[in-house]
PDB file of C-alpha atoms in Angstrom:
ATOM      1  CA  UNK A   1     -55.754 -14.788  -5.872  1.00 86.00           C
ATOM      2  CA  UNK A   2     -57.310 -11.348  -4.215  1.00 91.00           C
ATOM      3  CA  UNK A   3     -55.096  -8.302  -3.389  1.00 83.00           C
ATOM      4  CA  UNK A   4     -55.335  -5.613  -0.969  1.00 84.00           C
ATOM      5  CA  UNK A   5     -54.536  -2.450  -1.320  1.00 78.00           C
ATOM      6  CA  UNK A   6     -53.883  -0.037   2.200  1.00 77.00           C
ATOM      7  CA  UNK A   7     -52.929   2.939   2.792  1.00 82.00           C
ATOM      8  CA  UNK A   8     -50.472   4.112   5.302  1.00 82.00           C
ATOM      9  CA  UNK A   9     -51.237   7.119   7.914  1.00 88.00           C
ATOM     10  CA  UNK A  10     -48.152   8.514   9.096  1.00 87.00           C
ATOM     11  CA  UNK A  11     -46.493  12.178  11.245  1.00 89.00           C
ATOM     12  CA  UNK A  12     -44.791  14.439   7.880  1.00 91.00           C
ATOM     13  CA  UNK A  13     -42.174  16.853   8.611  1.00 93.00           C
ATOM     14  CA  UNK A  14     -41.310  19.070   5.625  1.00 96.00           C
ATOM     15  CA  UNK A  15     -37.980  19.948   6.905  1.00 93.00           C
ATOM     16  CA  UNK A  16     -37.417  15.969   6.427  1.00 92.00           C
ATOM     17  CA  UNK A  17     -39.717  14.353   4.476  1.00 91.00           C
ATOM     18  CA  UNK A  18     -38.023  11.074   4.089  1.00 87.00           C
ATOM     19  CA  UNK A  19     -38.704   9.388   0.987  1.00 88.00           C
ATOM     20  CA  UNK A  20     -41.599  10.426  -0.949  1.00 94.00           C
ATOM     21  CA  UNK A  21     -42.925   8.653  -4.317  1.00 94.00           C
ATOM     22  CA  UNK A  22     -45.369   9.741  -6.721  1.00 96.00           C
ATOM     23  CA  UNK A  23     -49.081   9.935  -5.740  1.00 96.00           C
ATOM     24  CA  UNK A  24     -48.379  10.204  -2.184  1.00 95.00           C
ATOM     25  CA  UNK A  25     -50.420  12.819  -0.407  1.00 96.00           C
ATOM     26  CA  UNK A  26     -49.889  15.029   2.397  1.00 97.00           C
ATOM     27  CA  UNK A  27     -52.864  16.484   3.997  1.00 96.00           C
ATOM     28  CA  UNK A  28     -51.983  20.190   5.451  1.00 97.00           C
ATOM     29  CA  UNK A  29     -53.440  23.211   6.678  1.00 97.00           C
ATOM     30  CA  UNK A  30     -53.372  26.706   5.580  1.00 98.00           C
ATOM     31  CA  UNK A  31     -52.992  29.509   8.023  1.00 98.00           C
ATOM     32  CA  UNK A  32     -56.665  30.706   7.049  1.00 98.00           C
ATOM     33  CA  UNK A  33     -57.936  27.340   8.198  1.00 97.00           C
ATOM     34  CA  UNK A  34     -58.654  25.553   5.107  1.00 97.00           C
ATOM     35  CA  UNK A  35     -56.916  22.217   4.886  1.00 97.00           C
ATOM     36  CA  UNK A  36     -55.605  21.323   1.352  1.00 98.00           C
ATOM     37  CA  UNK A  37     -54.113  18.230   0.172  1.00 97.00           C
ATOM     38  CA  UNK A  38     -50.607  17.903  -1.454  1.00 98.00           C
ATOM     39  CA  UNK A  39     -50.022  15.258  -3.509  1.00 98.00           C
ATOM     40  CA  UNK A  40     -46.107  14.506  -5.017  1.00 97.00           C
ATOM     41  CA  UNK A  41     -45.829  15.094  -8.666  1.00 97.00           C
ATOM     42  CA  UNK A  42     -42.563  13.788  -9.731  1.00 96.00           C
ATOM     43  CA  UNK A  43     -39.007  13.490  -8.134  1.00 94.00           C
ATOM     44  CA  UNK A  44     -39.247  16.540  -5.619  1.00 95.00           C
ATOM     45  CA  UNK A  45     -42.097  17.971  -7.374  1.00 97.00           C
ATOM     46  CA  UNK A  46     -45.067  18.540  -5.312  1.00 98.00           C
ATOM     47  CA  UNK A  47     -48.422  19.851  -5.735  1.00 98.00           C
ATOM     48  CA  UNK A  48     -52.168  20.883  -4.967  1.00 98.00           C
ATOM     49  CA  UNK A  49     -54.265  17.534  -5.207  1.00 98.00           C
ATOM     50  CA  UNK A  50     -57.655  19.590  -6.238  1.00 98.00           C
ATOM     51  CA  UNK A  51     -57.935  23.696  -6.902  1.00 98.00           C
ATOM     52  CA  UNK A  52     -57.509  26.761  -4.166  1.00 98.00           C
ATOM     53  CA  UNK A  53     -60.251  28.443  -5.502  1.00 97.00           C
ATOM     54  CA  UNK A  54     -60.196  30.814  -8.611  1.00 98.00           C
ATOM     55  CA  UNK A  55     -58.210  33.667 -10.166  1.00 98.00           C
ATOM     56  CA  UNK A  56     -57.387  35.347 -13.404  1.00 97.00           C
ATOM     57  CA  UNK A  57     -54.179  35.344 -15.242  1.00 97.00           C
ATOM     58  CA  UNK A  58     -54.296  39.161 -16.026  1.00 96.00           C
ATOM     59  CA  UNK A  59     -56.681  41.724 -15.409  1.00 92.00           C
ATOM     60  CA  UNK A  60     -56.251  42.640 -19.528  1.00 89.00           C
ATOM     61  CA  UNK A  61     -56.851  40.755 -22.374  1.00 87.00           C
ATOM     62  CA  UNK A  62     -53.120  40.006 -22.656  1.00 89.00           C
ATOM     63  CA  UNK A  63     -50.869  37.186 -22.318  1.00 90.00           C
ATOM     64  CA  UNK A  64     -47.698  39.595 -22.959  1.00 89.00           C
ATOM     65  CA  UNK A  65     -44.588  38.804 -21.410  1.00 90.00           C
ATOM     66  CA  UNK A  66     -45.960  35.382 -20.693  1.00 90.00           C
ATOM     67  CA  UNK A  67     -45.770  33.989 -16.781  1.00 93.00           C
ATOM     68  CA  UNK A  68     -43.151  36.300 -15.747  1.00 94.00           C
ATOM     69  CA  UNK A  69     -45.348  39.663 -16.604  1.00 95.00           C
ATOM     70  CA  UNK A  70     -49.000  38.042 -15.197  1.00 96.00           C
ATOM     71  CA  UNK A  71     -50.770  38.528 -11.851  1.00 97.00           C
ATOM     72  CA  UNK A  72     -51.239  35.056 -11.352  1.00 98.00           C
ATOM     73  CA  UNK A  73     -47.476  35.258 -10.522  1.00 98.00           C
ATOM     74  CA  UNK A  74     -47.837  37.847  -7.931  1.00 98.00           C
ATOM     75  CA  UNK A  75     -50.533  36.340  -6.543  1.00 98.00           C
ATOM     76  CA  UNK A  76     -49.280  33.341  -5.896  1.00 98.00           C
ATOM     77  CA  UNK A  77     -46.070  34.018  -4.613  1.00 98.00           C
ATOM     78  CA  UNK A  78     -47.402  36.986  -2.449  1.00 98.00           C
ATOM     79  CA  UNK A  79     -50.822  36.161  -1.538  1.00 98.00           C
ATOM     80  CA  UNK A  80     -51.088  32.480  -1.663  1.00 98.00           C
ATOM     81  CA  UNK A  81     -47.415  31.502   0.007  1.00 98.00           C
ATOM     82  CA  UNK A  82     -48.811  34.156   3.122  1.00 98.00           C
ATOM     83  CA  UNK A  83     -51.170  31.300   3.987  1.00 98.00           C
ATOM     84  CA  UNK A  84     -48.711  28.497   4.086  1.00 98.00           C
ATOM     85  CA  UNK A  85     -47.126  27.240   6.715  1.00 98.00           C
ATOM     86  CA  UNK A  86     -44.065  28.500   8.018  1.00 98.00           C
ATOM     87  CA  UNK A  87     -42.608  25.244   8.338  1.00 97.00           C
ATOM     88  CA  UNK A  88     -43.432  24.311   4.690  1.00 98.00           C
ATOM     89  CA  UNK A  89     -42.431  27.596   2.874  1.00 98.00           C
ATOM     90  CA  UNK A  90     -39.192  26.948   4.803  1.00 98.00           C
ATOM     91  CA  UNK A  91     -38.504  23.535   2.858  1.00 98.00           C
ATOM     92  CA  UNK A  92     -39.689  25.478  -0.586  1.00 98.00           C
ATOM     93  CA  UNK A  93     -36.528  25.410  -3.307  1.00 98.00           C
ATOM     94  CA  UNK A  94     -37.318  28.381  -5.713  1.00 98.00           C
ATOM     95  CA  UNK A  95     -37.457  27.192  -9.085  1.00 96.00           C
ATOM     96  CA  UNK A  96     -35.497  29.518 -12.119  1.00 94.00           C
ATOM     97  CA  UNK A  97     -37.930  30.700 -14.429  1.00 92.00           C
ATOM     98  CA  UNK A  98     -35.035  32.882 -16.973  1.00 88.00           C
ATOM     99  CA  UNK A  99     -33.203  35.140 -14.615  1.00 92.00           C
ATOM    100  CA  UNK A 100     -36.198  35.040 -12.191  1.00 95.00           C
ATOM    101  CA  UNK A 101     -36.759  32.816  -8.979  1.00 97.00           C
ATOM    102  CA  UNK A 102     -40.536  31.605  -7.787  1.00 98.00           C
ATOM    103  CA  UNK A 103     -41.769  29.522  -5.337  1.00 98.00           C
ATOM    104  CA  UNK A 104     -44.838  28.977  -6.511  1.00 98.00           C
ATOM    105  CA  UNK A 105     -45.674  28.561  -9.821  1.00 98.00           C
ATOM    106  CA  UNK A 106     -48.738  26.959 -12.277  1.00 97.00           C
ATOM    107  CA  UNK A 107     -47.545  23.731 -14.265  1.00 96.00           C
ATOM    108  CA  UNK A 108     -46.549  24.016 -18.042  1.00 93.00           C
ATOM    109  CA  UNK A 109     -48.524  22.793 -20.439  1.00 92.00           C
ATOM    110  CA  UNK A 110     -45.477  20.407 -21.416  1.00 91.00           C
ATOM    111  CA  UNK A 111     -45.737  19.699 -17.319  1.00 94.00           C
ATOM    112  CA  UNK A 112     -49.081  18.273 -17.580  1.00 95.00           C
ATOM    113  CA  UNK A 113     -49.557  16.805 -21.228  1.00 92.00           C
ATOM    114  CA  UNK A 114     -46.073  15.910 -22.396  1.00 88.00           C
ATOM    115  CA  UNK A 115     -46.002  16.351 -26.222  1.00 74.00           C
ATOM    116  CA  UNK A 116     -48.712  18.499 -26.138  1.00 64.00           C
ATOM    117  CA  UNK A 117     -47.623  21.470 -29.344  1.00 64.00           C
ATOM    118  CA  UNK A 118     -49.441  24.534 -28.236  1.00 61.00           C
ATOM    119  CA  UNK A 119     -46.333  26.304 -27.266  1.00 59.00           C
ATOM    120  CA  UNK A 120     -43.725  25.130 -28.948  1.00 55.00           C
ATOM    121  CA  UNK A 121     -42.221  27.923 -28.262  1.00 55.00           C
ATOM    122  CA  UNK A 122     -42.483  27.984 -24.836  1.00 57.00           C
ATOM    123  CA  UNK A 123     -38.533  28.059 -23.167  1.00 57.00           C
ATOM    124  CA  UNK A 124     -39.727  26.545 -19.518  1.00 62.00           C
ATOM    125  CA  UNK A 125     -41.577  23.696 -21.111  1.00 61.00           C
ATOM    126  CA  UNK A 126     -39.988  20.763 -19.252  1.00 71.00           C
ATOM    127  CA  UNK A 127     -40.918  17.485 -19.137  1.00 84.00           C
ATOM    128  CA  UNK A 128     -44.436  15.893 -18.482  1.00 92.00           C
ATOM    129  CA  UNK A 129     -44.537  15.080 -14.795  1.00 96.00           C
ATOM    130  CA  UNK A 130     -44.980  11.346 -14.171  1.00 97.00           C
ATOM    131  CA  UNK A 131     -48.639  11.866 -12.175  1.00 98.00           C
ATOM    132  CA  UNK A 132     -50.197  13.137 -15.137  1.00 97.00           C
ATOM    133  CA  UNK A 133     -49.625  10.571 -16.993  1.00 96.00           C
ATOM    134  CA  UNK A 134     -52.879   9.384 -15.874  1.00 96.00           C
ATOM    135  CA  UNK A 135     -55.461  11.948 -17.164  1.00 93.00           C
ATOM    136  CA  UNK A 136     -57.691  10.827 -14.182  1.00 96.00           C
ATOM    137  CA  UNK A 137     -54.835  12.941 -12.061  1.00 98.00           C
ATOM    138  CA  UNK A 138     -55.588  15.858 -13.998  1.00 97.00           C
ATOM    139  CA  UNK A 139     -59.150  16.483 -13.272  1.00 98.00           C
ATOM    140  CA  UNK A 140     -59.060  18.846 -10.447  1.00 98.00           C
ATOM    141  CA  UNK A 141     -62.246  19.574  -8.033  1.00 97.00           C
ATOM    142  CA  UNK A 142     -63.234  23.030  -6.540  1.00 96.00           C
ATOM    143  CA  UNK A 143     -64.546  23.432  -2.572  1.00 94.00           C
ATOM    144  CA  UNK A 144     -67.879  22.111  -3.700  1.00 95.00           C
ATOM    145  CA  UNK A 145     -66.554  18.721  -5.551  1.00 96.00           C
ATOM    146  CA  UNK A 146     -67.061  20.339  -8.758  1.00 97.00           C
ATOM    147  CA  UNK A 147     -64.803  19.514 -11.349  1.00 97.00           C
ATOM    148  CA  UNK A 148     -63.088  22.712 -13.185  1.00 97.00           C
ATOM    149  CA  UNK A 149     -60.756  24.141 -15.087  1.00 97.00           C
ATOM    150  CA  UNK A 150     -57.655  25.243 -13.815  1.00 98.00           C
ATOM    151  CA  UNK A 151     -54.977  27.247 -15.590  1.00 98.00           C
ATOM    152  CA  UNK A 152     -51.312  26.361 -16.886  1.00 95.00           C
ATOM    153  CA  UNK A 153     -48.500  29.200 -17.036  1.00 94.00           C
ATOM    154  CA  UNK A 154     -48.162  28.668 -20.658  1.00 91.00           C
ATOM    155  CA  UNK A 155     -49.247  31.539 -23.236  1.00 90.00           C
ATOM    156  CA  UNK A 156     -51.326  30.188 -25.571  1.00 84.00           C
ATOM    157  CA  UNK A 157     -48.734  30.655 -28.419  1.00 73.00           C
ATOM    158  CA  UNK A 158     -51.122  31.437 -31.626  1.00 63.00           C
ATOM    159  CA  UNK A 159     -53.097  34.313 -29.288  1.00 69.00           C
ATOM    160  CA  UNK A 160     -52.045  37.369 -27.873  1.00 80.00           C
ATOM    161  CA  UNK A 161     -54.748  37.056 -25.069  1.00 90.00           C
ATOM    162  CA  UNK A 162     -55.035  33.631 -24.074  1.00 92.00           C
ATOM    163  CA  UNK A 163     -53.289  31.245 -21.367  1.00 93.00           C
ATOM    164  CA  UNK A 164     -53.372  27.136 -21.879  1.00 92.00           C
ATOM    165  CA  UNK A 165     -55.661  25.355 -19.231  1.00 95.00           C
ATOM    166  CA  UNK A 166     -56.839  21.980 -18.131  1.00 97.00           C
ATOM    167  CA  UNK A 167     -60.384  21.865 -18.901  1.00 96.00           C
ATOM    168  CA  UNK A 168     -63.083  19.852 -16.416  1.00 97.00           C
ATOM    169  CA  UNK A 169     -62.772  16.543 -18.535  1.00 96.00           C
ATOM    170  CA  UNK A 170     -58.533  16.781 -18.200  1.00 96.00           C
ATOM    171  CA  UNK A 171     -58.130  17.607 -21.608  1.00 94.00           C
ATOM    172  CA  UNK A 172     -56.320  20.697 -22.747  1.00 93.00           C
ATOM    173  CA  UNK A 173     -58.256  23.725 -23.505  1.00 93.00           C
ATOM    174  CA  UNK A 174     -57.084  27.584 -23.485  1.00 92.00           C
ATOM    175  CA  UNK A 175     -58.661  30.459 -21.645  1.00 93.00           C
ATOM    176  CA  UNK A 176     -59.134  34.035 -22.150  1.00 94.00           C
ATOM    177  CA  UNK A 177     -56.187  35.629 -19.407  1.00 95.00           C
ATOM    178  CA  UNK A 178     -58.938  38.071 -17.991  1.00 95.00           C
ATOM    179  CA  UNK A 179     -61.056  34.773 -17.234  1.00 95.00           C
ATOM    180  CA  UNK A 180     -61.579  33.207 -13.526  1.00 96.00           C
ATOM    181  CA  UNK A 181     -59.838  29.890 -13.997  1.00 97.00           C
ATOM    182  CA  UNK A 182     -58.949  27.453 -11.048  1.00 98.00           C
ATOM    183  CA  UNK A 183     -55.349  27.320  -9.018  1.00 98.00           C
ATOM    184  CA  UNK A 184     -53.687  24.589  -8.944  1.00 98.00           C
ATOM    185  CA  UNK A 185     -49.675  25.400  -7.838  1.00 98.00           C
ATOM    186  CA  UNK A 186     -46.802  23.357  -7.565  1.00 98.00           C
ATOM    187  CA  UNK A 187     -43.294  23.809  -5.778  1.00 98.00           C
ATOM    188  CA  UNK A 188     -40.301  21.864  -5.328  1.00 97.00           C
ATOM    189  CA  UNK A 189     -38.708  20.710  -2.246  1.00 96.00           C
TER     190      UNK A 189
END
């Protein structure tokens, strides 16, 4: 027997989302214009769909002090939350990252890959998040339709300069911190 497979158009409100389930996307647009799509992670976990263009870790060669110490914090939760919506940095929940609260933050490499080893060591590992599961899901396009790599928060634990990443293919790579990588955020709500 054939199936058919649709998919439903609806009105979102972030200050009530209803019920949300993994893979579902919400189309949304940024103060500067640009429309994005979201796309929900995992239980209250949601996500950018493709990259927000690109950005170093650091400006140095350095992966000291891990996500708390690099610019690609500060840039995210200064520069990048500026051009969301009111209404949905409103519904954000910071997440605890030690004694320190984000918004906005890159996945772990733990987030993305599940067993994945490289940092071991890492204490804000987590849990793989159920939409990467399917490696498809973690091959992220730029503007242009590219496909690129786009950076993790975790510090490459055998280098002192080097961040973990999601290379073009999906597969886990590592960058230099002072690279251009792609963005790809998540929050919870």
């Amino acid at each position: 027997m054939a199936t058919i497979t649709t998919k439903e158009t609806r009105a979102f409100n972030w200050a009530n989302p209803g019920t949300l389930k993994v893979g579902d996307e919400i189309v949304e647009t940024l103060k500067d214009g640009r429309e994005v799509v979201f796309v929900v992670m995992d239980d209250g976990v949601i996500g950018l769909k493709n990259l927000l263009g690109y950005h170093r870790m650091n400006e140095d060669w350095t992966n000291e002090g891990g996500w708390l110490a690099c610019d690609m914090r500060r840039y995210l939760n200064k520069e990048v939350i500026a051009l969301l919506p009111d209404e949905l940095v409103a519904a954000i929940k910071p997440r605890k990252f030690g004694k320190e609260e984000d918004k906005l933050w890159l996945f772990s490499e733990m987030e993305v890959f599940g067993g994945h080893d490289w940092t071991e060591n890492d204490p804000d590992r987590g849990f793989q998040f159920e939409y990467f599961k399917d490696r498809r899901n973690r091959i992220k396009v730029d503007e242009d339709g590219d496909a690129s790599w786009w950076w993790e928060r975790s510090p490459l634990g055998s280098s002192s300069d080097n961040f973990c990443s999601v290379n073009s293919n999906g597969n886990a790579s590592n960058n230099d911190a002072s690279n251009t990588s792609g963005v790809c955020f998540g929050f919870y709500i």
